[in-house]
CSV table of C-alpha atoms and ligand atoms in Angstrom, one decimal:
chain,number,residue,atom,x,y,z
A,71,UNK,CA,2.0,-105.9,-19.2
A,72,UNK,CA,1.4,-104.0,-22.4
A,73,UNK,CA,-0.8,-101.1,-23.0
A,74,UNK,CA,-3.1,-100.0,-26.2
A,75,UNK,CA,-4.5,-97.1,-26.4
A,76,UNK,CA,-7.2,-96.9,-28.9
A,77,UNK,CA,-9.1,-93.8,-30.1
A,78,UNK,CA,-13.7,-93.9,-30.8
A,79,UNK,CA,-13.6,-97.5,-29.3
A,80,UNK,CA,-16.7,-98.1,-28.0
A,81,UNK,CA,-18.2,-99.4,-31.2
A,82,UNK,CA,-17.5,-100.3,-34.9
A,83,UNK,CA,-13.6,-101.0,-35.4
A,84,UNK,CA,-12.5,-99.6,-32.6
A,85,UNK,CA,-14.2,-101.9,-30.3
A,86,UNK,CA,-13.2,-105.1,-32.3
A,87,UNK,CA,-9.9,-103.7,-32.3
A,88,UNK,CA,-10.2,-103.3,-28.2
A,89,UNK,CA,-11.2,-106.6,-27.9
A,90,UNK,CA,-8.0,-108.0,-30.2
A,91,UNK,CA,-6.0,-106.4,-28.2
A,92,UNK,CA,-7.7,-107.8,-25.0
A,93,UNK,CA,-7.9,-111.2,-26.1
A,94,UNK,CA,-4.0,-111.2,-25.9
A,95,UNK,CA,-3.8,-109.9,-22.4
A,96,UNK,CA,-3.4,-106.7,-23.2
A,97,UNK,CA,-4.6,-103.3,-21.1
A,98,UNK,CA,-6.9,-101.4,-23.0
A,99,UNK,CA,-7.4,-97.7,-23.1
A,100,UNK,CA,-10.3,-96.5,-24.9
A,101,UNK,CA,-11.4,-93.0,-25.7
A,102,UNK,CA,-14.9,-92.0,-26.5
A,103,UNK,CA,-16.4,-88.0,-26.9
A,104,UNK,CA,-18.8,-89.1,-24.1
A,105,UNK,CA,-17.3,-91.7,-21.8
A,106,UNK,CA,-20.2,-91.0,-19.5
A,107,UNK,CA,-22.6,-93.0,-21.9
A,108,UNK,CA,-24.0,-96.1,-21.3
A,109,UNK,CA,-22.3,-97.4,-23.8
A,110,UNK,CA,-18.6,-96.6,-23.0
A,111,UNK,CA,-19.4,-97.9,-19.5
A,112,UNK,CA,-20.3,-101.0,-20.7
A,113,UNK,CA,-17.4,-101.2,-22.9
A,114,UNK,CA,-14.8,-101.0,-20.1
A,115,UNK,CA,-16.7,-103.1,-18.0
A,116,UNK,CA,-17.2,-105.9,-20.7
A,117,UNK,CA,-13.6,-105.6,-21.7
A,118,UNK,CA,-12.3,-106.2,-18.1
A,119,UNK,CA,-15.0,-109.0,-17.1
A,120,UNK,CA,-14.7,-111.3,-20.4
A,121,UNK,CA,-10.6,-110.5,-21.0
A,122,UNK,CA,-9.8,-110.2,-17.2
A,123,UNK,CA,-8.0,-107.0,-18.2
A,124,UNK,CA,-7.7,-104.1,-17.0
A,125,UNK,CA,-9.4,-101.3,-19.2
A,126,UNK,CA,-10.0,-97.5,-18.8
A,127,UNK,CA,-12.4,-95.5,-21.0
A,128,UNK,CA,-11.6,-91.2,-21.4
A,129,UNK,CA,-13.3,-88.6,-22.6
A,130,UNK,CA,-11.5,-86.8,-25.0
A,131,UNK,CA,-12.8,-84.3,-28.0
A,132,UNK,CA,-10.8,-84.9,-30.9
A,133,UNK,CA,-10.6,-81.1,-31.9
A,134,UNK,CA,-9.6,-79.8,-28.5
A,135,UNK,CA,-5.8,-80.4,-28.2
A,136,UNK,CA,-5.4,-79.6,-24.3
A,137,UNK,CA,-8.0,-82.4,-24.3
A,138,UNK,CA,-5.8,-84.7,-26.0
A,139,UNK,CA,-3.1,-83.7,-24.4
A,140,UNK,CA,-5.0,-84.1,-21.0
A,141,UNK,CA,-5.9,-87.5,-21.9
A,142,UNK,CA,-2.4,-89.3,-22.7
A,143,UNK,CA,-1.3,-87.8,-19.5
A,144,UNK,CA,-4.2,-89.6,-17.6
A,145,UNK,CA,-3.1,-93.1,-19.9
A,146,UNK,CA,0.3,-92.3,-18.6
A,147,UNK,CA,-0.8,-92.1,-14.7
A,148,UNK,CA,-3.1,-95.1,-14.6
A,149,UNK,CA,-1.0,-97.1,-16.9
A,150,UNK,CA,2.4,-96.1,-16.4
A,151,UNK,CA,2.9,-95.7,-20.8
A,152,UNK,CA,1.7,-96.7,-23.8
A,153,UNK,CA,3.1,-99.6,-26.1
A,154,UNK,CA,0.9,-98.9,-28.8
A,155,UNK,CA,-1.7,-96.6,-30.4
A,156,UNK,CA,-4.5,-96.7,-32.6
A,157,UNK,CA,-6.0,-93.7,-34.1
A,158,UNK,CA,-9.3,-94.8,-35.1
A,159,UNK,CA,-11.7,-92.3,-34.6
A,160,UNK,CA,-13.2,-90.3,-38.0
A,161,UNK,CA,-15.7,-87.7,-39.0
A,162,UNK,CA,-17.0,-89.4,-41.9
A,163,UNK,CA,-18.0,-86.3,-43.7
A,164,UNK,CA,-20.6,-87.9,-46.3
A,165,UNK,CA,-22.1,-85.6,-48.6
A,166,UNK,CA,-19.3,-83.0,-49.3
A,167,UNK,CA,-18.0,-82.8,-52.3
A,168,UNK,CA,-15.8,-79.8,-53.6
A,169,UNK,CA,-18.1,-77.1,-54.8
A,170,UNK,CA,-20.4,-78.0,-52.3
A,171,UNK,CA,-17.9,-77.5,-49.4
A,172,UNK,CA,-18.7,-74.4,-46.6
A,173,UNK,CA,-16.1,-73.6,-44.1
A,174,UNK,CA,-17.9,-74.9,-41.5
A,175,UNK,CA,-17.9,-78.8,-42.9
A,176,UNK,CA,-13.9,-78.3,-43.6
A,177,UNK,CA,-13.1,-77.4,-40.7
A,178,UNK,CA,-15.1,-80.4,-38.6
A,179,UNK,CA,-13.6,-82.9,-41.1
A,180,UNK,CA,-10.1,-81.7,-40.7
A,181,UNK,CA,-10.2,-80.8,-37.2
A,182,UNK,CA,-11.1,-83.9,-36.0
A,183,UNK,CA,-9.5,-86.7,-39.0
A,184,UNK,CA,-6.3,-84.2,-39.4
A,185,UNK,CA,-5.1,-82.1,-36.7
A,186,UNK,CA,-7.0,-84.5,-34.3
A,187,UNK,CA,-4.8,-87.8,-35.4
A,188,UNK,CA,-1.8,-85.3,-35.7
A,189,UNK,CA,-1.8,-84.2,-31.9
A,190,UNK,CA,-3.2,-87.9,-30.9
A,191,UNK,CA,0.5,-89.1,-32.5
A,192,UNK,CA,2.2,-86.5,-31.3
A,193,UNK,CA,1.3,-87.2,-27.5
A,194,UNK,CA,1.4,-90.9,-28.4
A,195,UNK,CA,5.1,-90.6,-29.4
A,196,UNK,CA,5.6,-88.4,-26.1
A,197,UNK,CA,4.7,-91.1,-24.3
A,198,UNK,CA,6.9,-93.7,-26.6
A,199,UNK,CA,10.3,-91.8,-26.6
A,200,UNK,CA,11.3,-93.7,-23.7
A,201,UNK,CA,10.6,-97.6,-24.4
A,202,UNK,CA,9.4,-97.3,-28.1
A,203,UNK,CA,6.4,-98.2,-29.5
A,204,UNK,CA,4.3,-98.7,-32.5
A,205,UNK,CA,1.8,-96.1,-34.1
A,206,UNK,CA,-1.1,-97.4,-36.4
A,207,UNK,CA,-3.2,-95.1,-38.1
A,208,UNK,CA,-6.7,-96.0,-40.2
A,209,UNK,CA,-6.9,-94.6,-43.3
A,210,UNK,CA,-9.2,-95.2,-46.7
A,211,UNK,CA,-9.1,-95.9,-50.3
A,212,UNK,CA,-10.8,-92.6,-50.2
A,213,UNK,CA,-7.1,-91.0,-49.6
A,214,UNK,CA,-5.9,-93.0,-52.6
A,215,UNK,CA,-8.7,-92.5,-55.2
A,216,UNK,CA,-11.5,-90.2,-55.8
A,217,UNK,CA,-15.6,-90.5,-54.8
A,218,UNK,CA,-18.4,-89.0,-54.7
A,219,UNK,CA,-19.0,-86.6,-52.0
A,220,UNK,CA,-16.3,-87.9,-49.7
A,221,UNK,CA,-13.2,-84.7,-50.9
A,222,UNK,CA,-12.4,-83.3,-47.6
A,223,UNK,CA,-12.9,-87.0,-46.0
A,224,UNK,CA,-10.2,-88.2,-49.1
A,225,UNK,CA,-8.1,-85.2,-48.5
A,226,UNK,CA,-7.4,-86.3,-44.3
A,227,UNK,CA,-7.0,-89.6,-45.2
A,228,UNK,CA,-4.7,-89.2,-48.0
A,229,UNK,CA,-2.7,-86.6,-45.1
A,230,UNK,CA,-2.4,-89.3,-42.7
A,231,UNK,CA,-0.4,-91.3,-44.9
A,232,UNK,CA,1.9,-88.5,-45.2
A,233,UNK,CA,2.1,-88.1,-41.5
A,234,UNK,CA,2.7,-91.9,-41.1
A,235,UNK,CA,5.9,-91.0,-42.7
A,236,UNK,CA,7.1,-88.4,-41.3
A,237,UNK,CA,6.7,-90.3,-37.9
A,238,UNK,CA,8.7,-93.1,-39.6
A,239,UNK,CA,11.0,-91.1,-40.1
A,240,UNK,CA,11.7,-88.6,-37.2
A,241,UNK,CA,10.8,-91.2,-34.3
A,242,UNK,CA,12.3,-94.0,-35.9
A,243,UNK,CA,15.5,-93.2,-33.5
A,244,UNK,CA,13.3,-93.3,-30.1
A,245,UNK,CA,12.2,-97.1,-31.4
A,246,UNK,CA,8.9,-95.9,-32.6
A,247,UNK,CA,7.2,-97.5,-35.6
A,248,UNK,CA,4.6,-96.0,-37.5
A,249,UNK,CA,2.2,-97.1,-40.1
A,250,UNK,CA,-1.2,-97.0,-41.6
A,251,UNK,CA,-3.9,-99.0,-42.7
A,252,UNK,CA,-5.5,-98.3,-46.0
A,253,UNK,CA,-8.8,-99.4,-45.9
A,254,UNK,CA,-11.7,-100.2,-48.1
A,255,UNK,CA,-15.1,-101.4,-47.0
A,256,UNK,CA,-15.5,-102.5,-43.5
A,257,UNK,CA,-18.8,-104.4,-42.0
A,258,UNK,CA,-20.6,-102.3,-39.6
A,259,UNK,CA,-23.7,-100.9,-38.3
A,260,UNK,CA,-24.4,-99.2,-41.1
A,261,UNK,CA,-24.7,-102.1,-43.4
A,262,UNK,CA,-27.7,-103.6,-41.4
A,263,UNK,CA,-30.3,-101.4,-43.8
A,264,UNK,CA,-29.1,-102.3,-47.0
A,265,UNK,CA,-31.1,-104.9,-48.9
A,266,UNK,CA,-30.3,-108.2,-49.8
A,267,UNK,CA,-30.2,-107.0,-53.4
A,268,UNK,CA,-27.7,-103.8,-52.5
A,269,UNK,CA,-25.7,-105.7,-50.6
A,270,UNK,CA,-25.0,-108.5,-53.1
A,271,UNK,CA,-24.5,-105.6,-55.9
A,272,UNK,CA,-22.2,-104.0,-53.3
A,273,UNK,CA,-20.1,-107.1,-53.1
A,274,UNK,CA,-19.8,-108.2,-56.2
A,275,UNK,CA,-17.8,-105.0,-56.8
A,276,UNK,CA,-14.7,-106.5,-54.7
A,277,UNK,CA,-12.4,-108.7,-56.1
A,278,UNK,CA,-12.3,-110.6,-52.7
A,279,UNK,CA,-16.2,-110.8,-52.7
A,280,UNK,CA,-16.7,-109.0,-49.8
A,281,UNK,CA,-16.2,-106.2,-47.8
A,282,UNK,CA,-13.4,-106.3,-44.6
A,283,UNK,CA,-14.7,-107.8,-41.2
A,284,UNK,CA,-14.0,-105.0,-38.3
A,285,UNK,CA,-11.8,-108.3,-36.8
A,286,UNK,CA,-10.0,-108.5,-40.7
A,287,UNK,CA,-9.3,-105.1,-39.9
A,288,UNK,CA,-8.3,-105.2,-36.1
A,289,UNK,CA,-6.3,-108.4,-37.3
A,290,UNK,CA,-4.3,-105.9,-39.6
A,291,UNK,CA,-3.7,-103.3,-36.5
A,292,UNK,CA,-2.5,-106.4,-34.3
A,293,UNK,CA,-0.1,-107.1,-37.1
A,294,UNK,CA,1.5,-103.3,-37.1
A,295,UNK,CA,0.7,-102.5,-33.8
A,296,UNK,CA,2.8,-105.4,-32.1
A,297,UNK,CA,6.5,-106.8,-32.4
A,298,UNK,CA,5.0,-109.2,-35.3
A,299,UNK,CA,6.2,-106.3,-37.8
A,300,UNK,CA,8.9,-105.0,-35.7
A,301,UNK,CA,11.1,-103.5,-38.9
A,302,UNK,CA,7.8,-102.4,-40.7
A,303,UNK,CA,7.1,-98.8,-40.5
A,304,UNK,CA,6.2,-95.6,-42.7
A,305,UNK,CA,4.0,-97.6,-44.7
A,306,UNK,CA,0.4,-98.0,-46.1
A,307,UNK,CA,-1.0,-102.0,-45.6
A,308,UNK,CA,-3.9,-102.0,-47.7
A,309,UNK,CA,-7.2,-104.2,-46.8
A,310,UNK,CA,-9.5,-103.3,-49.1
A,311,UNK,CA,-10.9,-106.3,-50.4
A,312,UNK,CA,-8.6,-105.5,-53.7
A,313,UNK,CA,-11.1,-102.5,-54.6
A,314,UNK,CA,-8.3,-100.1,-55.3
A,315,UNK,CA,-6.9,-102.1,-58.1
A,316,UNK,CA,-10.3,-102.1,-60.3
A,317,UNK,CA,-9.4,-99.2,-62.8
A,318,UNK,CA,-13.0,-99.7,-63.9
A,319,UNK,CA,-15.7,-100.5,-61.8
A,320,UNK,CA,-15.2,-104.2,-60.6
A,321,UNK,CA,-17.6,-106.6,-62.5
A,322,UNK,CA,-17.3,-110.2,-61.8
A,323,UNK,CA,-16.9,-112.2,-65.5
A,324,UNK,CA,-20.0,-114.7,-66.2
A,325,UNK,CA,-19.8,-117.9,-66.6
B,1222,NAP,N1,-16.5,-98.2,-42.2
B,1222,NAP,C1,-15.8,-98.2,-43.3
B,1222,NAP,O1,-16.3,-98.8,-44.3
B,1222,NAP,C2,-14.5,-97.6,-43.4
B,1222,NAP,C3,-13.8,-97.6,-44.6
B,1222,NAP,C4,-12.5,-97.1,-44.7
B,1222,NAP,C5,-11.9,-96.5,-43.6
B,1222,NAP,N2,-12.6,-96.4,-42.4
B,1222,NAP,C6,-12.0,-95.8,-41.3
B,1222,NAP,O2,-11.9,-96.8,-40.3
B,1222,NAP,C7,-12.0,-96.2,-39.0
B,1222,NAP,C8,-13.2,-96.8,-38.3
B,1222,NAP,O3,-14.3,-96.8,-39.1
B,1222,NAP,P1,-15.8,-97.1,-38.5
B,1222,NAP,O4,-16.7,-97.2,-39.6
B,1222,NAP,O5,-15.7,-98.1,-37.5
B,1222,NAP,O6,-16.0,-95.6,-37.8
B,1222,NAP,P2,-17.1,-95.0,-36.9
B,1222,NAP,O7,-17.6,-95.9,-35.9
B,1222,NAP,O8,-18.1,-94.3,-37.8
B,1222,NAP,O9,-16.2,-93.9,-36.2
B,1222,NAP,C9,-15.2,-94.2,-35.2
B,1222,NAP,C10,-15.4,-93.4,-34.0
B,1222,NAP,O10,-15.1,-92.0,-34.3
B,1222,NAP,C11,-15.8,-91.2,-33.5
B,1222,NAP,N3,-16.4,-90.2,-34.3
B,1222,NAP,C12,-17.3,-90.3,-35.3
B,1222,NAP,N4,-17.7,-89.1,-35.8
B,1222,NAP,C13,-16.9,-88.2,-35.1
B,1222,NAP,C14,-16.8,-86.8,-35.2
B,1222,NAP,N5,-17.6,-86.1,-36.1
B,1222,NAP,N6,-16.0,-86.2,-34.4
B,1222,NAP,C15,-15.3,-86.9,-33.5
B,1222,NAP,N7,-15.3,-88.2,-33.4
B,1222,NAP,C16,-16.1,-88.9,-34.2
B,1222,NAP,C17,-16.9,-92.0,-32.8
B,1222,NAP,O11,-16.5,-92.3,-31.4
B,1222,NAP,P3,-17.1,-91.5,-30.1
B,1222,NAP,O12,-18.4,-90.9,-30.5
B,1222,NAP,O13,-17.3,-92.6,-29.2
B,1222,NAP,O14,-16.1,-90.6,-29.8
B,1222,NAP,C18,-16.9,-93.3,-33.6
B,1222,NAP,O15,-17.3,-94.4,-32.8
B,1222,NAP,C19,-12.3,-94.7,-39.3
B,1222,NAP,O16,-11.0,-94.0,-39.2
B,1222,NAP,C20,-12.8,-94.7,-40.7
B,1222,NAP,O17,-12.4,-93.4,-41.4
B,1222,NAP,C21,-13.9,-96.9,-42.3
C-alpha cells in the first residue's frame, strides 16, 4: 500500500489533496502545527472512516528542523516509507512589500515557505533513496510575476522552483521525481466574504473564468505525485486559470 505524506492538511488544499489521495486507497500522513486541535483529530478520523484508510496526523513546526526531522522518522515507523510528498503548507505573508519589510516578517516568511519546504524535501528524499518516490511542491504565480505586498511570499515561491530542480536533478538517480505546481487562484475559505460583485470582478480577470477548485489543484498533485507522470520531473505545471499569460490586466472583450 502506498503512502502520502502531506504538509498543513487539515484544511484548504491540503485537505482536498488528503482526501485525493485517500479516495485511491492510499495512507495518508498529515501534518498540522497543532495536531491536538479539534480539527486535526477530526481530519484523521474522517479520512480513515469515509476512505477506510489508514491516516496519521503529526505535529510538526515548519521552522524547527529537529521537528521535521522528528516527524519523517515517526512517518517512517508507523508507515514503513513514504511514496510521495506534498509540501503544502505556507505563511502567506500578505501585506509586505519591499520597503515595508522588518526582519522579523522575513524571517517568518522564509523560515517557514523556504528553509521549512527545503528540510521537508530533504527528509522526504531520505526516506525515498531506497524505493523512489515523487516530490510535489505548491508554488504561485506570485514566484513568477510581481504584486502588491506579497515580495518575500514571491521571493519563496519563485525559490522552490529552483529547489524543484535541483532535486530533479541530484535525486533523479535514487528514482526520485520532483516537481512543482505553479498556482494561481485557488477557492477557499477566504473567498466566503467577498461579495457577489468582487467576486464576479475577480473572475472575470481569468482567462478560464474562474479561479482553481482546491480538487483542480489536488487533481494536479495526483498527476505528479503518482506513476501517471513517471518521466516528469524538475518542472513547473502551471494551474492558474491562464492569469500569468495576461501582460495587462485580463479584461474579457464585449460583445
Ligand atoms: N489560496 C490561494 O489562492 C493560493 C494561490 C497560489 C498558491 N497557493 C499555495 O497553495 C498552498 C495551499 O494554499 P491554501 O490557501 O490552501 O493555504 P493555507 O490553508 O492558508 O495554508 C496551508 C497550511 O499551512 C499552514 N500554515 C499557514 N500559515 C502558516 C505559518 N505562518 N507557519 C506555518 N504554517 C502555516 C497551515 O497549517 P497548520 O496550521 O495546520 O499547520 C495551513 O493550513 C500554499 O502553499 C499556498 O502558498 C495558494
Amino acid at each position: 500500500m502506498k503512502t502520502v505524506l502531506i504538509t498543513g492538511a487539515v484544511r484548504n488544499t491540503g485537505l482536498a489533496i488528503a482526501r485525493r489521495f485517500a479516495s485511491e486507497g492510499w495512507q495518508v500522513a498529515i501534518t498540522s502545527r497543532d495536531s491536538e486541535s479539534e480539527q486535526a483529530r477530526k481530519t484523521v478520523f474522517d479520512l480513515e472512516k469515509e476512505y477506510g484508510i489508514k491516516a496519521r496526523g503529526y505535529s510538526m513546526s515548519y521552522n524547527s528542523i529537529s521537528d521535521i526531522r522528528n516527524t519523517f522518522q515517526k512517518v517512517k515507523e508507523d508507515f514503513g516509507g513514504l511514496d510521495t510528498f506534498v509540501a503544502n503548507s505556507a505563511a502567506l505573508g500578505i501585506g509586505v512589500d519591499l520597503l515595508g519589510t522588518e526582519e522579523a516578517d522575513f524571517d517568518s516568511i522564509v523560515d517557514v515557505n523556504l528553509k521549512g519546504t527545503f528540510f521537508c524535501c530533504q527528509s522526504a528524499a531520505e526516506l525515498m533513496k531506497e524505493n523512489g518516490g515523487s516530490i510535489v511542491t505548491i508554488g504561485s504565480v506570485q514566484g513568477t510575476g510581481a504584486v502588491a505586498g506579497r515580495t518575500v511570499y514571491g521571493i519563496t515561491k519563485a525559490a522552490i522552483s529552483q529547489l524543484v530542480r535541483s532535486m530533479a536533478f541530484e535525486l533523479g538517480e535514487y528514482g526520485i521525481r520532483a516537481n512543482n505546481i505553479v498556482a494561481g487562484a485557488i477557492h477557499s475559505d477566504r473567498w466566503d466574504s467577498l461579495s457577489p460583485e468582487e467576486l464576479a470582478a475577480r473572475r472575470s480577470r481569468y482567462p478560464a473564468g474562474r479561479e482553481s477548485t482546491e480538487e483542480e489543484i489536488s487533481n494536479a498533485v495526483w498527476f505528479l505525485g503518482t506513476d501517471l507522470s513517471k518521466t516528469i520531473t524538475g518542472t513547473d505545471l502551471t494551474v492558474d486559470s491562464g492569469i500569468s499569460v495576461c501582460l495587462l490586466p485580463y479584461k474579457k472583450k464585449e460583445n
